PDB file of C-alpha atoms in Angstrom:
ATOM      1  CA  MET Q 190      -8.811  16.365 -15.591  1.00 48.00           C
ATOM      2  CA  THR Q 191      -5.090  15.987 -15.430  1.00 56.00           C
ATOM      3  CA  SER Q 192      -4.034  12.397 -15.055  1.00 79.00           C
ATOM      4  CA  ARG Q 193      -2.631  11.537 -11.498  1.00 95.00           C
ATOM      5  CA  THR Q 194      -0.620   8.390 -11.048  1.00 97.00           C
ATOM      6  CA  LEU Q 195      -1.192   6.512  -7.903  1.00 98.00           C
ATOM      7  CA  TYR Q 196       1.004   3.587  -6.755  1.00 98.00           C
ATOM      8  CA  LEU Q 197      -1.422   1.137  -4.781  1.00 98.00           C
ATOM      9  CA  PHE Q 198       0.872  -1.203  -2.706  1.00 98.00           C
ATOM     10  CA  GLY Q 199      -0.968  -4.284  -0.904  1.00 98.00           C
ATOM     11  CA  SER Q 200       0.401  -6.615   1.721  1.00 98.00           C
ATOM     12  CA  ALA Q 201      -0.790 -10.202   2.470  1.00 97.00           C
ATOM     13  CA  ALA Q 202      -3.780  -9.504   4.611  1.00 95.00           C
ATOM     14  CA  PRO Q 203      -7.571 -10.355   3.682  1.00 94.00           C
ATOM     15  CA  PRO Q 204      -8.453  -6.862   2.425  1.00 96.00           C
ATOM     16  CA  VAL Q 205      -6.071  -7.304  -0.404  1.00 98.00           C
ATOM     17  CA  PHE Q 206      -8.754  -9.536  -2.082  1.00 97.00           C
ATOM     18  CA  ASP Q 207     -10.723  -6.291  -2.523  1.00 97.00           C
ATOM     19  CA  VAL Q 208      -8.012  -4.665  -4.569  1.00 98.00           C
ATOM     20  CA  ALA Q 209      -9.935  -4.739  -8.056  1.00 98.00           C
ATOM     21  CA  GLN Q 210     -12.701  -2.667  -6.571  1.00 98.00           C
ATOM     22  CA  VAL Q 211     -10.344  -0.182  -4.853  1.00 98.00           C
ATOM     23  CA  ILE Q 212      -8.644   0.191  -8.101  1.00 98.00           C
ATOM     24  CA  THR Q 213     -11.922   0.989  -9.939  1.00 98.00           C
ATOM     25  CA  ASP Q 214     -12.858   3.395  -7.062  1.00 98.00           C
ATOM     26  CA  ALA Q 215      -9.627   5.218  -7.434  1.00 97.00           C
ATOM     27  CA  GLN Q 216     -10.006   5.405 -11.146  1.00 97.00           C
ATOM     28  CA  THR Q 217     -13.263   6.995 -10.720  1.00 96.00           C
ATOM     29  CA  LYS Q 218     -11.554   9.686  -8.618  1.00 95.00           C
ATOM     30  CA  GLY Q 219      -9.165  10.320 -11.512  1.00 95.00           C
ATOM     31  CA  TRP Q 220      -6.175   8.232 -10.578  1.00 97.00           C
ATOM     32  CA  ASP Q 221      -4.277   6.161 -13.105  1.00 97.00           C
ATOM     33  CA  VAL Q 222      -3.337   3.316 -10.857  1.00 98.00           C
ATOM     34  CA  ARG Q 223      -0.360   1.073 -10.792  1.00 98.00           C
ATOM     35  CA  LEU Q 224      -0.550  -1.877  -8.555  1.00 98.00           C
ATOM     36  CA  GLY Q 225       2.465  -3.374  -6.411  1.00 98.00           C
ATOM     37  CA  LEU Q 226       2.224  -6.256  -4.151  1.00 98.00           C
ATOM     38  CA  THR Q 227       4.390  -8.008  -1.549  1.00 98.00           C
ATOM     39  CA  PRO Q 228       5.531 -11.337  -2.666  1.00 97.00           C
ATOM     40  CA  THR Q 229       2.966 -13.285  -0.535  1.00 98.00           C
ATOM     41  CA  ALA Q 230       0.000 -10.863  -1.615  1.00 98.00           C
ATOM     42  CA  ALA Q 231       1.077 -11.496  -5.333  1.00 98.00           C
ATOM     43  CA  ARG Q 232       0.924 -15.462  -4.610  1.00 98.00           C
ATOM     44  CA  TRP Q 233      -2.592 -14.801  -2.916  1.00 98.00           C
ATOM     45  CA  LEU Q 234      -3.770 -12.902  -6.024  1.00 98.00           C
ATOM     46  CA  ASN Q 235      -1.981 -14.937  -8.604  1.00 98.00           C
ATOM     47  CA  PRO Q 236      -5.267 -16.182 -10.352  1.00 97.00           C
ATOM     48  CA  GLN Q 237      -6.384 -12.456 -10.765  1.00 97.00           C
ATOM     49  CA  LEU Q 238      -3.213 -10.969 -11.862  1.00 98.00           C
ATOM     50  CA  THR Q 239      -3.965 -10.894 -15.524  1.00 98.00           C
ATOM     51  CA  GLU Q 240      -7.338  -9.147 -14.777  1.00 98.00           C
ATOM     52  CA  LEU Q 241      -5.700  -6.733 -12.413  1.00 98.00           C
ATOM     53  CA  GLU Q 242      -3.062  -5.881 -15.161  1.00 98.00           C
ATOM     54  CA  ARG Q 243      -5.928  -5.324 -17.716  1.00 98.00           C
ATOM     55  CA  LEU Q 244      -7.770  -3.247 -15.065  1.00 98.00           C
ATOM     56  CA  THR Q 245      -4.594  -0.920 -14.408  1.00 98.00           C
ATOM     57  CA  GLY Q 246      -3.255  -1.000 -17.955  1.00 97.00           C
ATOM     58  CA  GLY Q 247       0.164  -1.959 -16.700  1.00 96.00           C
ATOM     59  CA  PRO Q 248       2.122  -4.843 -15.161  1.00 97.00           C
ATOM     60  CA  VAL Q 249       1.575  -5.751 -11.510  1.00 98.00           C
ATOM     61  CA  ARG Q 250       4.784  -5.729  -9.809  1.00 98.00           C
ATOM     62  CA  SER Q 251       6.185  -7.534  -6.761  1.00 97.00           C
ATOM     63  CA  GLU Q 252       9.814  -7.494  -7.493  1.00 96.00           C
ATOM     64  CA  TYR Q 253      12.451  -5.057  -8.333  1.00 96.00           C
ATOM     65  CA  LYS Q 254      13.416  -4.541 -11.980  1.00 93.00           C
ATOM     66  CA  LEU Q 255      17.032  -5.537 -13.056  1.00 94.00           C
ATOM     67  CA  PRO Q 256      19.565  -2.774 -13.222  1.00 94.00           C
ATOM     68  CA  GLY Q 257      19.374  -1.160 -16.725  1.00 95.00           C
ATOM     69  CA  GLU Q 258      15.925  -2.107 -17.340  1.00 95.00           C
ATOM     70  CA  PRO Q 259      13.507   0.781 -18.122  1.00 94.00           C
ATOM     71  CA  ASP Q 260      10.820   1.863 -15.589  1.00 92.00           C
ATOM     72  CA  VAL Q 261       7.469   0.303 -16.675  1.00 93.00           C
ATOM     73  CA  TRP Q 262       5.449   2.677 -14.472  1.00 97.00           C
ATOM     74  CA  PRO Q 263       5.073   6.416 -14.831  1.00 96.00           C
ATOM     75  CA  PRO Q 264       6.361   8.461 -11.834  1.00 96.00           C
ATOM     76  CA  ALA Q 265       4.044   8.535  -8.862  1.00 97.00           C
ATOM     77  CA  ASP Q 266       2.032  11.550  -7.729  1.00 97.00           C
ATOM     78  CA  ALA Q 267       1.014   9.717  -4.682  1.00 98.00           C
ATOM     79  CA  ILE Q 268       1.394   6.320  -3.018  1.00 98.00           C
ATOM     80  CA  LEU Q 269      -1.170   4.273  -0.973  1.00 98.00           C
ATOM     81  CA  VAL Q 270       0.025   1.342   1.087  1.00 98.00           C
ATOM     82  CA  ALA Q 271      -2.986  -0.667   2.203  1.00 98.00           C
ATOM     83  CA  PRO Q 272      -3.414  -3.169   3.530  1.00 98.00           C
ATOM     84  CA  ALA Q 273      -0.162  -2.699   5.377  1.00 98.00           C
ATOM     85  CA  THR Q 274       0.885  -5.634   7.455  1.00 97.00           C
ATOM     86  CA  PHE Q 275       2.830  -5.673  10.752  1.00 97.00           C
ATOM     87  CA  ASN Q 276       5.781  -6.975   8.676  1.00 97.00           C
ATOM     88  CA  THR Q 277       5.357  -4.215   6.127  1.00 98.00           C
ATOM     89  CA  ILE Q 278       5.074  -1.389   8.457  1.00 98.00           C
ATOM     90  CA  ASN Q 279       8.089  -2.395  10.361  1.00 98.00           C
ATOM     91  CA  GLU Q 280      10.291  -3.095   7.376  1.00 97.00           C
ATOM     92  CA  TRP Q 281       9.417   0.140   5.837  1.00 98.00           C
ATOM     93  CA  ALA Q 282      10.071   2.221   9.161  1.00 98.00           C
ATOM     94  CA  LEU Q 283      13.276   0.473   9.767  1.00 97.00           C
ATOM     95  CA  GLY Q 284      14.507   1.090   6.083  1.00 97.00           C
ATOM     96  CA  LEU Q 285      14.812  -2.648   5.385  1.00 97.00           C
ATOM     97  CA  THR Q 286      14.280  -2.533   1.551  1.00 96.00           C
ATOM     98  CA  SER Q 287      14.960  -6.148   0.419  1.00 95.00           C
ATOM     99  CA  LYS Q 288      11.287  -6.342  -0.706  1.00 95.00           C
ATOM    100  CA  PHE Q 289       9.923  -4.160  -3.708  1.00 97.00           C
ATOM    101  CA  VAL Q 290       7.179  -2.569  -1.760  1.00 98.00           C
ATOM    102  CA  ALA Q 291       9.295  -1.445   1.181  1.00 97.00           C
ATOM    103  CA  GLY Q 292      12.009  -0.186  -1.141  1.00 97.00           C
ATOM    104  CA  VAL Q 293       9.779   1.972  -3.217  1.00 98.00           C
ATOM    105  CA  VAL Q 294       7.974   3.540  -0.393  1.00 98.00           C
ATOM    106  CA  ALA Q 295      11.177   4.071   1.559  1.00 97.00           C
ATOM    107  CA  GLU Q 296      12.453   5.923  -1.482  1.00 97.00           C
ATOM    108  CA  GLY Q 297       9.111   7.685  -1.960  1.00 98.00           C
ATOM    109  CA  ILE Q 298       9.597   9.475   1.326  1.00 98.00           C
ATOM    110  CA  GLY Q 299      13.030  10.807   0.155  1.00 96.00           C
ATOM    111  CA  LYS Q 300      11.517  11.934  -3.164  1.00 97.00           C
ATOM    112  CA  GLY Q 301       8.887  13.861  -1.312  1.00 97.00           C
ATOM    113  CA  ILE Q 302       5.859  11.887  -2.820  1.00 97.00           C
ATOM    114  CA  PRO Q 303       2.758  12.126  -0.784  1.00 98.00           C
ATOM    115  CA  ILE Q 304       2.171   8.831   0.958  1.00 98.00           C
ATOM    116  CA  VAL Q 305      -0.761   7.411   2.872  1.00 98.00           C
ATOM    117  CA  THR Q 306      -0.844   3.942   4.594  1.00 98.00           C
ATOM    118  CA  MET Q 307      -3.485   2.091   6.461  1.00 97.00           C
ATOM    119  CA  PRO Q 308      -2.358  -0.950   8.622  1.00 96.00           C
ATOM    120  CA  CYS Q 309      -4.207  -4.120   8.895  1.00 93.00           C
ATOM    121  CA  VAL Q 310      -2.958  -5.872  11.991  1.00 93.00           C
ATOM    122  CA  ASN Q 311      -4.530  -7.684  14.801  1.00 90.00           C
ATOM    123  CA  SER Q 312      -4.533  -6.547  18.473  1.00 90.00           C
ATOM    124  CA  ALA Q 313      -1.824  -9.150  19.427  1.00 90.00           C
ATOM    125  CA  TYR Q 314       0.686  -7.645  16.893  1.00 91.00           C
ATOM    126  CA  VAL Q 315      -0.003  -4.046  18.033  1.00 91.00           C
ATOM    127  CA  ARG Q 316       1.049  -5.059  21.633  1.00 92.00           C
ATOM    128  CA  HIS Q 317       4.695  -5.507  20.191  1.00 96.00           C
ATOM    129  CA  ASN Q 318       6.690  -2.524  21.031  1.00 95.00           C
ATOM    130  CA  GLN Q 319       8.136  -2.174  17.518  1.00 96.00           C
ATOM    131  CA  PHE Q 320       4.767  -1.361  15.943  1.00 96.00           C
ATOM    132  CA  ASP Q 321       3.890   1.845  17.815  1.00 95.00           C
ATOM    133  CA  ARG Q 322       7.634   2.903  17.236  1.00 97.00           C
ATOM    134  CA  SER Q 323       7.348   2.093  13.466  1.00 97.00           C
ATOM    135  CA  VAL Q 324       3.966   4.118  13.236  1.00 97.00           C
ATOM    136  CA  ALA Q 325       5.529   7.134  14.988  1.00 97.00           C
ATOM    137  CA  GLU Q 326       8.604   6.909  12.797  1.00 98.00           C
ATOM    138  CA  LEU Q 327       6.548   6.759   9.519  1.00 98.00           C
ATOM    139  CA  ARG Q 328       4.520   9.731  10.713  1.00 97.00           C
ATOM    140  CA  ASP Q 329       7.663  11.646  11.685  1.00 98.00           C
ATOM    141  CA  MET Q 330       8.938  11.125   8.136  1.00 98.00           C
ATOM    142  CA  GLY Q 331       5.658  12.678   6.845  1.00 97.00           C
ATOM    143  CA  VAL Q 332       3.592   9.581   5.949  1.00 97.00           C
ATOM    144  CA  THR Q 333      -0.086   9.924   6.683  1.00 96.00           C
ATOM    145  CA  VAL Q 334      -0.869   6.751   8.800  1.00 97.00           C
ATOM    146  CA  LEU Q 335      -4.416   6.008   9.060  1.00 96.00           C
ATOM    147  CA  TYR Q 336      -4.455   4.178  12.288  1.00 94.00           C
ATOM    148  CA  GLY Q 337      -6.877   4.547  15.321  1.00 86.00           C
ATOM    149  CA  GLU Q 338      -9.970   6.531  15.148  1.00 81.00           C
ATOM    150  CA  ALA Q 339      -9.437   8.016  11.758  1.00 77.00           C
ATOM    151  CA  GLY Q 340      -8.549   4.824  10.014  1.00 88.00           C
ATOM    152  CA  PHE Q 341      -7.822   1.214  10.965  1.00 90.00           C
ATOM    153  CA  LYS Q 342      -8.569  -0.147  14.247  1.00 85.00           C
ATOM    154  CA  PRO Q 343      -6.928  -3.346  15.408  1.00 85.00           C
ATOM    155  CA  HIS Q 344      -9.180  -6.395  15.766  1.00 78.00           C
ATOM    156  CA  ASN Q 345      -8.671  -9.477  17.823  1.00 76.00           C
ATOM    157  CA  SER Q 346      -7.006 -12.416  15.924  1.00 76.00           C
ATOM    158  CA  GLY Q 347      -9.503 -14.309  13.790  1.00 75.00           C
ATOM    159  CA  GLU Q 348     -12.072 -11.490  13.911  1.00 75.00           C
ATOM    160  CA  LYS Q 349     -13.323 -10.126  10.624  1.00 76.00           C
ATOM    161  CA  ASN Q 350     -14.223  -6.566  10.539  1.00 79.00           C
ATOM    162  CA  PRO Q 351     -14.629  -4.356   7.501  1.00 87.00           C
ATOM    163  CA  TYR Q 352     -11.584  -2.715   6.269  1.00 93.00           C
ATOM    164  CA  PRO Q 353     -11.959   1.126   5.854  1.00 94.00           C
ATOM    165  CA  TRP Q 354     -11.084   1.493   2.277  1.00 96.00           C
ATOM    166  CA  PRO Q 355     -13.011   4.724   1.804  1.00 95.00           C
ATOM    167  CA  ALA Q 356     -10.797   6.390   4.364  1.00 94.00           C
ATOM    168  CA  ALA Q 357      -7.784   5.475   2.607  1.00 95.00           C
ATOM    169  CA  LEU Q 358      -9.069   6.797  -0.861  1.00 96.00           C
ATOM    170  CA  THR Q 359     -10.509   9.974   0.851  1.00 95.00           C
ATOM    171  CA  ALA Q 360      -6.956  10.625   2.351  1.00 95.00           C
ATOM    172  CA  LEU Q 361      -5.642  10.875  -1.232  1.00 95.00           C
ATOM    173  CA  ASP Q 362      -8.077  13.793  -2.091  1.00 91.00           C
ATOM    174  CA  GLY Q 363      -6.040  17.083  -2.882  1.00 81.00           C
ATOM    175  CA  PHE Q 364      -3.009  15.330  -4.211  1.00 82.00           C
ATOM    176  CA  GLY Q 365      -2.701  16.573  -7.519  1.00 62.00           C
ATOM    177  CA  SER Q 366      -0.296  16.102 -10.462  1.00 57.00           C
ATOM    178  CA  ARG Q 367       3.417  16.899  -9.456  1.00 51.00           C
ATOM    179  CA  ARG Q 368       4.501  16.727 -13.137  1.00 47.00           C
TER     180      ARG Q 368
END
């Protein structure tokens, strides 16, 4: 099987704690996974970062590299942004790229890399007008947004529902090597 590189980006929402199993599941499907995290998610997973680097075979990134430094990851064949918080969805849709994850996925749209995202937000956040605008904007730019019946359904604040990781990985099926 031809190796396919998946950039898996996670935001600071409780499903990010499942990322080791998600990496393993993606590898079973033939993906060479590289893990990127928002700064808060990296802080949450700090005790696991060494193990996550061993699992992926590369550095876990949460910051931009310095100008002139070589890329430490191979080019992406696909990107999965999950869990994607209210903040990540809005920053990305608005083109606010001060954070590594938002910057890479914003650029990924322009590069034509297939991108799937699945939000993880509570029902209070989705009442904010910007959220629906951001979801629509990402879809208009060609991003597969797994939100609603075919993906993540908002929950009440404090409520714990299973995150539909299998839907996110299934959405990547069919994205082959672009190299």
